[in-house]
CSV table of C-alpha atoms and ligand atoms in Angstrom, one decimal:
chain,number,residue,atom,x,y,z
A,128,UNK,CA,19.7,3.5,32.8
A,129,UNK,CA,16.2,3.0,34.4
A,130,UNK,CA,14.6,-0.3,34.8
A,131,UNK,CA,11.1,-1.4,35.7
A,132,UNK,CA,10.4,-3.7,38.6
A,133,UNK,CA,7.1,-5.5,38.5
A,134,UNK,CA,5.7,-7.8,41.2
A,135,UNK,CA,3.1,-10.0,39.6
A,136,UNK,CA,-0.2,-11.3,40.9
A,137,UNK,CA,-2.3,-8.2,41.4
A,138,UNK,CA,-5.6,-8.3,39.6
A,139,UNK,CA,-5.9,-5.1,37.6
A,140,UNK,CA,-9.0,-3.0,38.2
A,141,UNK,CA,-9.8,0.6,37.6
A,142,UNK,CA,-9.6,3.1,34.8
A,143,UNK,CA,-6.7,3.7,32.4
A,144,UNK,CA,-6.8,6.8,30.2
A,145,UNK,CA,-5.8,6.1,26.6
A,146,UNK,CA,-3.4,8.6,25.0
A,147,UNK,CA,-3.2,10.1,21.5
A,148,UNK,CA,-1.8,7.6,19.0
A,149,UNK,CA,2.0,7.7,18.6
A,150,UNK,CA,1.9,6.4,15.0
A,151,UNK,CA,-0.8,8.9,14.0
A,152,UNK,CA,1.1,11.7,15.7
A,153,UNK,CA,4.3,10.8,13.8
A,154,UNK,CA,2.5,11.4,10.4
A,155,UNK,CA,0.4,14.4,11.5
A,156,UNK,CA,3.4,16.4,12.7
A,157,UNK,CA,5.2,16.5,9.3
A,158,UNK,CA,2.0,17.9,7.8
A,159,UNK,CA,3.1,21.2,9.3
A,160,UNK,CA,5.8,21.3,6.6
A,161,UNK,CA,3.0,21.5,4.0
A,162,UNK,CA,1.8,25.0,4.9
A,163,UNK,CA,3.0,28.4,5.9
A,164,UNK,CA,0.2,28.7,8.5
A,165,UNK,CA,0.3,27.2,12.0
A,166,UNK,CA,-0.8,23.6,12.6
A,167,UNK,CA,-2.0,22.9,16.1
A,168,UNK,CA,-2.2,19.3,17.2
A,169,UNK,CA,-4.1,18.4,20.4
A,170,UNK,CA,-3.8,15.2,22.4
A,171,UNK,CA,-0.2,14.7,21.4
A,172,UNK,CA,1.2,11.9,23.6
A,173,UNK,CA,4.3,12.8,25.7
A,174,UNK,CA,6.8,10.3,24.3
A,175,UNK,CA,10.4,10.2,23.4
A,176,UNK,CA,9.6,9.6,19.8
A,177,UNK,CA,7.3,12.7,19.7
A,178,UNK,CA,10.0,14.9,21.3
A,179,UNK,CA,12.5,13.5,18.8
A,180,UNK,CA,10.2,14.3,15.9
A,181,UNK,CA,9.6,17.8,17.3
A,182,UNK,CA,13.3,18.3,17.4
A,183,UNK,CA,13.7,17.1,13.9
A,184,UNK,CA,11.1,19.7,12.7
A,185,UNK,CA,13.2,22.6,14.2
A,186,UNK,CA,16.0,21.5,11.8
A,187,UNK,CA,13.8,22.8,8.9
A,188,UNK,CA,13.1,26.1,10.6
A,189,UNK,CA,9.7,25.0,12.0
A,190,UNK,CA,8.9,26.8,15.3
A,191,UNK,CA,7.1,24.6,17.9
A,192,UNK,CA,5.2,26.1,20.8
A,193,UNK,CA,3.9,23.8,23.5
A,194,UNK,CA,0.8,25.1,25.1
A,195,UNK,CA,-1.2,23.9,27.7
A,196,UNK,CA,-1.5,21.1,30.0
A,197,UNK,CA,-0.3,20.7,33.5
A,198,UNK,CA,2.5,18.2,34.0
A,199,UNK,CA,0.2,15.8,35.8
A,200,UNK,CA,-2.2,15.5,32.9
A,201,UNK,CA,-1.8,13.3,29.9
A,202,UNK,CA,-1.4,14.6,26.4
A,203,UNK,CA,-0.5,18.1,25.2
A,204,UNK,CA,-1.2,20.8,22.6
A,205,UNK,CA,1.6,21.8,20.3
A,206,UNK,CA,1.6,24.4,17.5
A,207,UNK,CA,4.0,23.9,14.6
A,208,UNK,CA,4.7,26.8,12.3
A,209,UNK,CA,6.7,26.5,9.1
A,210,UNK,CA,6.3,30.0,7.8
A,211,UNK,CA,9.7,29.8,6.1
A,212,UNK,CA,11.6,26.6,5.6
A,213,UNK,CA,15.3,27.2,6.4
A,214,UNK,CA,16.5,23.7,5.4
A,215,UNK,CA,15.3,20.7,3.5
A,216,UNK,CA,17.9,18.3,4.8
A,217,UNK,CA,17.3,15.7,7.5
A,218,UNK,CA,20.7,14.7,8.8
A,219,UNK,CA,21.9,11.2,9.8
A,220,UNK,CA,22.2,12.1,13.5
A,221,UNK,CA,18.6,12.9,13.8
A,222,UNK,CA,17.2,10.3,11.5
A,223,UNK,CA,19.1,7.3,12.8
A,224,UNK,CA,17.4,7.6,16.2
A,225,UNK,CA,13.9,7.4,14.7
A,226,UNK,CA,12.8,5.5,11.6
A,227,UNK,CA,9.7,7.6,11.2
A,228,UNK,CA,11.9,10.5,10.2
A,229,UNK,CA,11.5,9.3,6.7
A,230,UNK,CA,8.0,10.8,6.8
A,231,UNK,CA,9.5,14.3,6.2
A,232,UNK,CA,10.7,13.3,2.7
A,233,UNK,CA,7.3,13.7,1.0
A,234,UNK,CA,6.1,16.9,2.6
A,235,UNK,CA,9.6,18.6,2.2
A,236,UNK,CA,9.6,17.6,-1.5
A,237,UNK,CA,6.0,18.8,-2.0
A,238,UNK,CA,6.6,22.2,-0.3
A,239,UNK,CA,10.2,23.0,-1.2
A,240,UNK,CA,10.6,21.0,-4.5
A,241,UNK,CA,13.6,19.2,-3.0
A,242,UNK,CA,14.4,17.1,0.0
A,243,UNK,CA,17.5,15.3,1.3
A,244,UNK,CA,16.9,12.7,4.0
A,245,UNK,CA,19.4,10.3,5.6
A,246,UNK,CA,18.4,6.7,4.9
A,247,UNK,CA,17.0,5.2,8.1
A,248,UNK,CA,19.2,2.5,9.5
A,249,UNK,CA,18.4,-1.2,10.0
A,250,UNK,CA,15.8,-2.0,12.5
A,251,UNK,CA,15.4,-4.6,15.2
A,252,UNK,CA,12.2,-6.0,13.7
A,253,UNK,CA,13.7,-7.0,10.4
A,254,UNK,CA,15.1,-5.4,7.4
A,255,UNK,CA,12.8,-2.4,6.7
A,256,UNK,CA,13.4,-1.0,3.3
A,257,UNK,CA,12.0,2.3,2.0
A,258,UNK,CA,11.9,1.4,-1.7
A,259,UNK,CA,8.1,1.8,-1.9
A,260,UNK,CA,8.3,5.4,-0.5
A,261,UNK,CA,10.7,6.2,-3.2
A,262,UNK,CA,8.9,4.5,-6.0
A,263,UNK,CA,5.6,6.3,-5.2
A,264,UNK,CA,7.4,9.6,-5.3
A,265,UNK,CA,9.0,8.7,-8.6
A,266,UNK,CA,5.5,7.8,-9.9
A,267,UNK,CA,4.5,11.4,-9.1
A,268,UNK,CA,7.4,12.7,-11.2
A,269,UNK,CA,10.1,13.1,-8.6
A,270,UNK,CA,13.7,12.4,-9.5
A,271,UNK,CA,15.4,10.3,-6.8
A,272,UNK,CA,19.1,10.0,-6.1
A,273,UNK,CA,20.9,7.9,-3.5
A,274,UNK,CA,24.3,9.2,-2.4
A,275,UNK,CA,26.4,8.7,0.7
A,276,UNK,CA,23.7,7.3,2.8
A,277,UNK,CA,21.2,10.0,1.8
A,278,UNK,CA,18.2,10.0,-0.4
A,279,UNK,CA,17.6,13.2,-2.5
A,280,UNK,CA,14.2,13.7,-4.0
A,281,UNK,CA,13.8,16.5,-6.6
A,282,UNK,CA,10.7,17.9,-8.3
A,283,UNK,CA,11.0,18.9,-12.0
A,284,UNK,CA,10.9,22.6,-12.9
A,285,UNK,CA,7.3,23.7,-12.5
A,286,UNK,CA,6.6,21.2,-9.8
A,287,UNK,CA,5.5,17.6,-9.4
A,288,UNK,CA,2.9,16.6,-12.0
A,289,UNK,CA,1.4,13.8,-9.8
A,290,UNK,CA,0.7,10.3,-11.1
A,291,UNK,CA,-0.5,6.8,-10.3
A,292,UNK,CA,1.1,4.2,-8.0
A,293,UNK,CA,0.0,0.6,-7.3
A,294,UNK,CA,1.6,-0.6,-4.1
A,295,UNK,CA,2.9,-4.2,-4.5
A,296,UNK,CA,2.9,-4.6,-0.7
A,297,UNK,CA,0.7,-2.7,1.7
A,298,UNK,CA,2.9,-0.1,3.4
A,299,UNK,CA,1.7,2.3,6.1
A,300,UNK,CA,4.7,4.6,5.9
A,301,UNK,CA,4.9,4.7,2.1
A,302,UNK,CA,1.2,5.5,1.8
A,303,UNK,CA,1.7,8.3,4.3
A,304,UNK,CA,4.7,9.8,2.4
A,305,UNK,CA,2.8,9.4,-0.9
A,306,UNK,CA,-0.3,11.2,0.5
A,307,UNK,CA,1.7,14.1,1.9
A,308,UNK,CA,3.4,14.6,-1.5
A,309,UNK,CA,0.4,14.2,-3.8
A,310,UNK,CA,-1.7,16.8,-2.0
A,311,UNK,CA,0.5,19.6,-3.4
A,312,UNK,CA,1.1,18.1,-6.8
A,313,UNK,CA,0.0,20.0,-9.9
A,314,UNK,CA,-2.4,17.2,-11.1
A,315,UNK,CA,-4.3,14.2,-9.8
A,316,UNK,CA,-2.7,11.2,-8.3
A,317,UNK,CA,-4.1,7.8,-7.6
A,318,UNK,CA,-2.9,5.2,-5.1
A,319,UNK,CA,-3.9,1.6,-5.4
A,320,UNK,CA,-3.5,-1.0,-2.7
A,321,UNK,CA,-2.8,1.8,-0.2
A,322,UNK,CA,-2.7,1.1,3.5
A,323,UNK,CA,-6.0,1.9,5.2
A,324,UNK,CA,-5.0,1.8,8.9
A,325,UNK,CA,-6.9,4.2,11.1
A,326,UNK,CA,-3.8,6.3,11.3
A,327,UNK,CA,-4.0,6.8,7.5
A,328,UNK,CA,-7.6,7.9,7.9
A,329,UNK,CA,-6.5,10.3,10.6
A,330,UNK,CA,-3.8,11.7,8.2
A,331,UNK,CA,-6.3,12.1,5.4
A,332,UNK,CA,-8.8,13.8,7.7
A,333,UNK,CA,-6.1,16.3,8.8
A,334,UNK,CA,-5.0,16.9,5.2
A,335,UNK,CA,-8.7,17.6,4.2
A,336,UNK,CA,-9.0,20.0,7.1
A,337,UNK,CA,-6.0,21.8,5.7
A,338,UNK,CA,-7.7,22.1,2.3
A,339,UNK,CA,-6.5,18.9,0.5
A,340,UNK,CA,-8.8,17.1,-1.9
A,341,UNK,CA,-8.8,13.3,-1.3
A,342,UNK,CA,-11.4,10.8,-2.4
A,343,UNK,CA,-11.7,7.2,-1.1
A,344,UNK,CA,-10.6,7.9,2.5
A,345,UNK,CA,-10.7,4.7,4.5
A,346,UNK,CA,-10.4,2.5,1.3
A,347,UNK,CA,-7.3,1.1,-0.3
A,348,UNK,CA,-7.8,3.2,-3.5
A,349,UNK,CA,-7.2,6.9,-3.0
A,350,UNK,CA,-7.5,9.7,-5.5
A,351,UNK,CA,-5.8,13.0,-4.6
A,352,UNK,CA,-6.4,16.1,-6.6
A,353,UNK,CA,-3.4,18.4,-5.9
A,354,UNK,CA,-4.1,21.9,-4.7
A,355,UNK,CA,-1.8,25.0,-4.9
A,356,UNK,CA,-1.7,25.7,-1.2
A,357,UNK,CA,-2.7,24.2,2.1
A,358,UNK,CA,-3.9,26.1,5.1
A,359,UNK,CA,-3.2,25.6,8.8
A,360,UNK,CA,-5.6,23.7,11.1
A,361,UNK,CA,-6.3,22.6,14.6
A,362,UNK,CA,-6.6,18.9,14.9
A,363,UNK,CA,-7.0,16.3,17.7
A,364,UNK,CA,-4.8,13.2,17.4
A,365,UNK,CA,-6.9,9.9,17.4
A,366,UNK,CA,-6.7,7.6,20.4
A,367,UNK,CA,-3.9,5.0,20.4
A,368,UNK,CA,-5.5,1.7,19.4
A,369,UNK,CA,-2.2,-0.2,20.2
A,370,UNK,CA,-1.9,1.3,23.6
A,371,UNK,CA,-5.5,0.4,24.3
A,372,UNK,CA,-5.0,-3.2,23.0
A,373,UNK,CA,-1.9,-3.5,25.2
A,374,UNK,CA,-3.7,-2.5,28.4
A,375,UNK,CA,-6.5,-4.8,27.4
A,376,UNK,CA,-4.0,-7.7,27.4
A,377,UNK,CA,-2.6,-6.5,30.7
A,378,UNK,CA,-6.1,-6.5,32.3
A,379,UNK,CA,-7.0,-9.9,30.8
A,380,UNK,CA,-3.9,-11.7,31.9
A,381,UNK,CA,-4.5,-10.7,35.5
A,382,UNK,CA,-8.2,-11.8,35.3
A,383,UNK,CA,-9.1,-8.2,35.9
A,384,UNK,CA,-11.6,-5.6,34.8
A,385,UNK,CA,-10.3,-2.3,33.4
A,386,UNK,CA,-12.0,0.6,31.8
A,387,UNK,CA,-9.9,2.0,28.9
A,388,UNK,CA,-11.1,5.6,28.8
A,389,UNK,CA,-11.0,7.2,25.4
A,390,UNK,CA,-10.3,3.9,23.5
A,391,UNK,CA,-12.1,3.8,20.1
A,392,UNK,CA,-13.8,0.4,19.4
A,393,UNK,CA,-14.3,1.2,15.7
A,394,UNK,CA,-10.5,1.1,15.2
A,395,UNK,CA,-10.0,-2.1,17.2
A,396,UNK,CA,-12.3,-4.7,15.6
A,397,UNK,CA,-9.5,-7.3,14.9
A,398,UNK,CA,-7.8,-6.8,18.3
A,399,UNK,CA,-11.1,-7.1,20.0
A,400,UNK,CA,-12.0,-10.2,18.0
A,401,UNK,CA,-8.7,-11.8,19.0
A,402,UNK,CA,-9.3,-11.0,22.7
A,403,UNK,CA,-12.9,-12.4,22.5
A,404,UNK,CA,-11.6,-15.6,20.9
A,405,UNK,CA,-9.3,-15.9,24.0
A,406,UNK,CA,-12.3,-15.5,26.3
A,407,UNK,CA,-12.0,-11.8,27.2
A,408,UNK,CA,-15.2,-9.8,27.5
A,409,UNK,CA,-15.4,-6.4,26.0
A,410,UNK,CA,-18.1,-3.7,26.3
A,411,UNK,CA,-17.8,-0.5,24.5
A,412,UNK,CA,-19.5,2.9,24.3
A,413,UNK,CA,-18.7,6.1,22.7
A,414,UNK,CA,-16.2,7.2,25.4
A,415,UNK,CA,-14.2,4.0,25.8
A,416,UNK,CA,-14.1,0.3,26.4
A,417,UNK,CA,-14.3,-2.0,29.4
A,418,UNK,CA,-12.3,-5.2,29.3
A,419,UNK,CA,-13.0,-8.1,31.7
A,420,UNK,CA,-11.6,-11.6,32.0
A,421,UNK,CA,-12.9,-13.6,34.9
A,422,UNK,CA,-13.1,-17.0,33.3
A,423,UNK,CA,-10.6,-19.3,31.8
A,424,UNK,CA,-8.5,-18.0,28.9
A,425,UNK,CA,-8.6,-20.2,25.8
A,426,UNK,CA,-6.0,-20.9,23.2
A,427,UNK,CA,-6.6,-19.5,19.7
A,428,UNK,CA,-5.0,-19.1,16.3
A,429,UNK,CA,-4.0,-15.6,15.1
A,430,UNK,CA,-2.4,-14.2,12.1
A,431,UNK,CA,-1.2,-10.6,11.6
A,432,UNK,CA,-2.3,-8.7,8.4
A,433,UNK,CA,-2.6,-5.2,7.1
A,434,UNK,CA,-5.7,-3.3,8.4
A,435,UNK,CA,-8.5,-4.4,8.8
A,436,UNK,CA,-6.5,-7.5,9.8
A,437,UNK,CA,-4.8,-8.0,13.2
A,438,UNK,CA,-2.1,-5.4,13.7
A,439,UNK,CA,1.5,-6.7,13.8
A,440,UNK,CA,2.0,-4.2,16.7
A,441,UNK,CA,-0.4,-6.3,18.8
A,442,UNK,CA,1.3,-9.7,18.1
A,443,UNK,CA,3.8,-9.7,21.0
A,444,UNK,CA,1.2,-8.6,23.7
A,445,UNK,CA,-1.3,-11.2,22.6
A,446,UNK,CA,1.4,-13.8,22.7
A,447,UNK,CA,2.0,-13.1,26.3
A,448,UNK,CA,-1.7,-13.4,27.0
A,449,UNK,CA,-1.8,-16.7,25.2
A,450,UNK,CA,0.9,-18.1,27.5
A,451,UNK,CA,-1.7,-18.2,30.2
A,452,UNK,CA,-4.5,-19.7,28.0
A,453,UNK,CA,-5.5,-23.3,28.1
A,454,UNK,CA,-4.4,-25.3,25.0
A,455,UNK,CA,-2.1,-24.7,22.0
A,456,UNK,CA,-2.2,-21.5,20.1
A,457,UNK,CA,-0.6,-20.8,16.7
A,458,UNK,CA,0.5,-17.3,15.8
A,459,UNK,CA,1.6,-16.2,12.3
A,460,UNK,CA,3.5,-12.9,11.7
A,461,UNK,CA,3.0,-12.0,8.1
A,462,UNK,CA,4.2,-8.4,8.1
A,463,UNK,CA,7.7,-8.4,9.5
A,464,UNK,CA,10.4,-11.0,9.6
A,465,UNK,CA,12.2,-11.4,12.9
A,466,UNK,CA,9.5,-10.1,15.1
A,467,UNK,CA,9.7,-12.8,17.7
A,468,UNK,CA,12.5,-11.3,19.8
A,469,UNK,CA,10.3,-11.4,22.9
A,470,UNK,CA,10.1,-15.2,22.7
A,471,UNK,CA,13.5,-16.1,24.3
A,472,UNK,CA,12.8,-13.5,27.1
A,473,UNK,CA,9.3,-14.9,27.7
A,474,UNK,CA,10.8,-18.4,27.8
A,475,UNK,CA,13.1,-17.2,30.6
A,476,UNK,CA,9.9,-16.4,32.5
A,477,UNK,CA,8.6,-19.9,32.0
A,478,UNK,CA,6.6,-19.6,28.7
A,479,UNK,CA,6.4,-22.6,26.4
A,480,UNK,CA,6.8,-21.2,22.9
A,481,UNK,CA,8.4,-22.7,19.8
A,482,UNK,CA,9.0,-20.7,16.7
A,483,UNK,CA,9.6,-21.8,13.1
A,484,UNK,CA,10.1,-19.0,10.6
A,485,UNK,CA,7.1,-16.7,10.9
A,486,UNK,CA,5.0,-19.2,13.0
A,487,UNK,CA,5.0,-19.4,16.8
A,488,UNK,CA,3.3,-22.2,18.8
A,489,UNK,CA,2.3,-21.3,22.3
A,490,UNK,CA,1.4,-24.0,24.8
A,491,UNK,CA,-0.5,-23.0,27.9
A,492,UNK,CA,-1.2,-22.3,30.5
A,493,UNK,CA,2.4,-21.8,31.6
A,494,UNK,CA,3.4,-21.1,35.2
A,495,UNK,CA,5.1,-17.8,34.6
A,496,UNK,CA,7.8,-16.7,37.1
A,497,UNK,CA,9.6,-13.4,37.5
A,498,UNK,CA,13.0,-13.0,36.0
A,499,UNK,CA,15.5,-10.3,34.8
A,500,UNK,CA,14.6,-9.6,31.2
A,501,UNK,CA,15.7,-7.3,28.4
A,502,UNK,CA,13.4,-5.2,26.3
A,503,UNK,CA,14.3,-5.4,22.6
A,504,UNK,CA,11.8,-3.3,20.8
A,505,UNK,CA,8.7,-1.3,21.7
A,506,UNK,CA,5.9,-3.9,21.5
A,507,UNK,CA,8.2,-6.7,22.6
A,508,UNK,CA,8.9,-4.7,25.8
A,509,UNK,CA,5.2,-4.4,26.5
A,510,UNK,CA,4.8,-8.2,26.1
A,511,UNK,CA,7.3,-8.6,28.9
A,512,UNK,CA,5.4,-6.2,31.2
A,513,UNK,CA,2.2,-8.1,30.5
A,514,UNK,CA,3.8,-11.5,31.3
A,515,UNK,CA,5.3,-10.0,34.4
A,516,UNK,CA,1.9,-8.8,35.7
A,517,UNK,CA,0.8,-12.5,35.8
A,518,UNK,CA,4.1,-14.0,36.9
A,519,UNK,CA,4.9,-15.3,40.3
A,520,UNK,CA,7.5,-13.0,42.0
A,521,UNK,CA,9.5,-10.1,40.8
A,522,UNK,CA,10.4,-9.2,37.2
A,523,UNK,CA,13.0,-6.6,36.3
A,524,UNK,CA,12.8,-5.2,32.8
A,525,UNK,CA,15.9,-3.5,31.5
A,526,UNK,CA,16.4,-1.2,28.4
A,527,UNK,CA,13.0,0.5,29.0
A,528,UNK,CA,13.9,3.4,26.7
A,529,UNK,CA,12.1,1.3,24.2
A,530,UNK,CA,8.9,1.6,26.2
A,531,UNK,CA,9.4,5.4,26.7
A,532,UNK,CA,9.3,5.7,22.9
A,533,UNK,CA,5.7,4.5,22.7
A,534,UNK,CA,3.8,4.3,26.0
A,535,UNK,CA,3.0,7.5,27.8
A,536,UNK,CA,3.8,7.2,31.5
A,537,UNK,CA,3.3,3.5,31.4
A,538,UNK,CA,4.0,2.7,35.1
A,539,UNK,CA,1.7,5.5,36.2
A,540,UNK,CA,-1.2,4.2,34.1
A,541,UNK,CA,-0.7,0.6,35.3
A,542,UNK,CA,-0.5,1.8,38.9
A,543,UNK,CA,-3.9,3.5,38.4
A,544,UNK,CA,-5.3,0.0,37.9
A,545,UNK,CA,-3.5,-1.5,40.9
A,546,UNK,CA,-0.4,-3.0,39.4
A,547,UNK,CA,2.7,-3.3,41.5
A,548,UNK,CA,5.2,-1.6,39.2
A,549,UNK,CA,8.0,0.9,39.8
A,550,UNK,CA,10.7,2.6,37.9
A,551,UNK,CA,14.1,2.6,39.5
A,552,UNK,CA,17.5,4.0,38.3
A,553,UNK,CA,20.0,1.3,37.5
A,554,UNK,CA,23.1,1.3,39.6
B,1822,UD1,C1,4.2,1.3,10.5
B,1822,UD1,C2,4.1,1.6,12.0
B,1822,UD1,C3,4.6,0.3,12.7
B,1822,UD1,C4,3.8,-0.9,12.2
B,1822,UD1,C5,3.8,-1.0,10.7
B,1822,UD1,C6,2.9,-2.1,10.2
B,1822,UD1,C7,4.6,3.9,12.2
B,1822,UD1,C8,5.5,5.0,12.7
B,1822,UD1,N1,5.0,2.7,12.3
B,1822,UD1,O1,5.6,1.1,10.2
B,1822,UD1,O2,4.4,0.5,14.1
B,1822,UD1,O3,4.3,-2.0,12.8
B,1822,UD1,O4,3.4,0.2,10.1
B,1822,UD1,O5,1.6,-1.9,10.6
B,1822,UD1,O6,3.5,4.2,11.8
B,1822,UD1,N2,8.0,-2.4,3.1
B,1822,UD1,C9,8.8,-2.5,1.9
B,1822,UD1,N3,9.2,-1.4,1.3
B,1822,UD1,C10,8.9,-0.1,1.8
B,1822,UD1,C11,8.1,0.0,3.0
B,1822,UD1,C12,7.7,-1.2,3.6
B,1822,UD1,O7,9.1,-3.6,1.5
B,1822,UD1,O8,9.3,0.9,1.2
B,1822,UD1,C13,7.5,-3.7,3.8
B,1822,UD1,C14,8.1,-3.8,5.2
B,1822,UD1,O9,9.4,-4.4,5.2
B,1822,UD1,C15,7.1,-4.6,5.9
B,1822,UD1,C16,5.8,-4.2,5.2
B,1822,UD1,O10,6.2,-3.5,4.0
B,1822,UD1,O11,7.3,-6.0,5.6
B,1822,UD1,C17,4.9,-3.2,6.0
B,1822,UD1,O12,5.7,-2.1,6.5
B,1822,UD1,P1,5.1,-0.7,6.7
B,1822,UD1,O13,3.6,-0.8,6.7
B,1822,UD1,O14,5.8,0.3,5.7
B,1822,UD1,O15,5.6,-0.3,8.1
B,1822,UD1,P2,6.0,1.1,8.7
B,1822,UD1,O16,5.3,2.2,7.9
B,1822,UD1,O17,7.5,1.2,8.7
């Protein structure tokens, strides 16, 4: 298994291109199931999770054609065509590798009237149920059965009537599944307390381009008037705000200056506010953002929350940055339980962090030193890389398949900005 070797201390400087957003791509791809016509997605990131999802789509008879870009370029163009669905079953072997597979449930149900999807397994960042996905589909008139580890959703004869659902907890995935179902229902559906992350807006914009009728896009109350048919479309995946935020932390922890080409400031207000409160300067224009940290980093207090609050997917990376800030910072993780698995690994690198329940107290600045560390989940892995860039000596990060799920050509991008990082095969 590959590992990454990072020798810390280089000040990052240069330009890093920002890829298409993984979490947007994972909800845009299943939209291909909603139409007989081709759906072409541009700017799809080259990631293990995207390859996995493409493979899952072939299970339903969807043809996928990769067009385009030369291997040395970032992103690619893929056309998905679901002219005839040959199956509406997502088997365990494909689903267990990727939680986002649950996002085929709604579109398969909407298009085929029936869908059977293996229940996604437990997850390293806490117990992640799918009850809200199922309750929303039930509110639209679906009949749900759970048997032998599978969820089977069925529309009544004549199709789903549609209906109203008020989310008791804001859920990105459940909002996405609900939207992809309601667009083809017979009647009107309303979602209250829906997630309004930029990736949800990206999904709504694609659905509208395909002929869907959605009101309230960008707000937490959405009204969806079902239509009989959706058409194909060509659509560009939004830039990855979490990738951009991660490289911003990487630049800042080295006291560097990095241009994040393609980053969209409008999607990043809370991350940028957090960075600014730590003393990082940010300038943005319509093509990207420049991040600079040449002064002292300051401690701050941060709490994750649904959008427009601070993304839970930025918590680990900001925590690494705060290890080098002067003073005591308090972090609160309000979205997921058990999302501090990077803490013991950061401690092995010299960080001074205490956790109690969902609160973490970070005392800085710590003298970070290189160590052998283990990646535990996607964003936790990135926090170790960020710490390693500012650590004295060499850090080896193992289990980097987590990083390959979500960061397109990570070491290449960091090398572009002058980091000393290489991927080596493990003996
Ligand atoms: C998505 C993102 C993930 C991000 C998360 C929160 C993708 C592929 N993943 O995950 O990177 O960290 O949003 O921004 O886009 N919940 C329930 N019942 C449900 C669903 C969720 O109780 O049926 C709870 C979860 O346990 C969690 C909270 O709701 O506490 C938010 O989870 P959710 O927004 O659904 O996360 P995902 O969509 O899985």
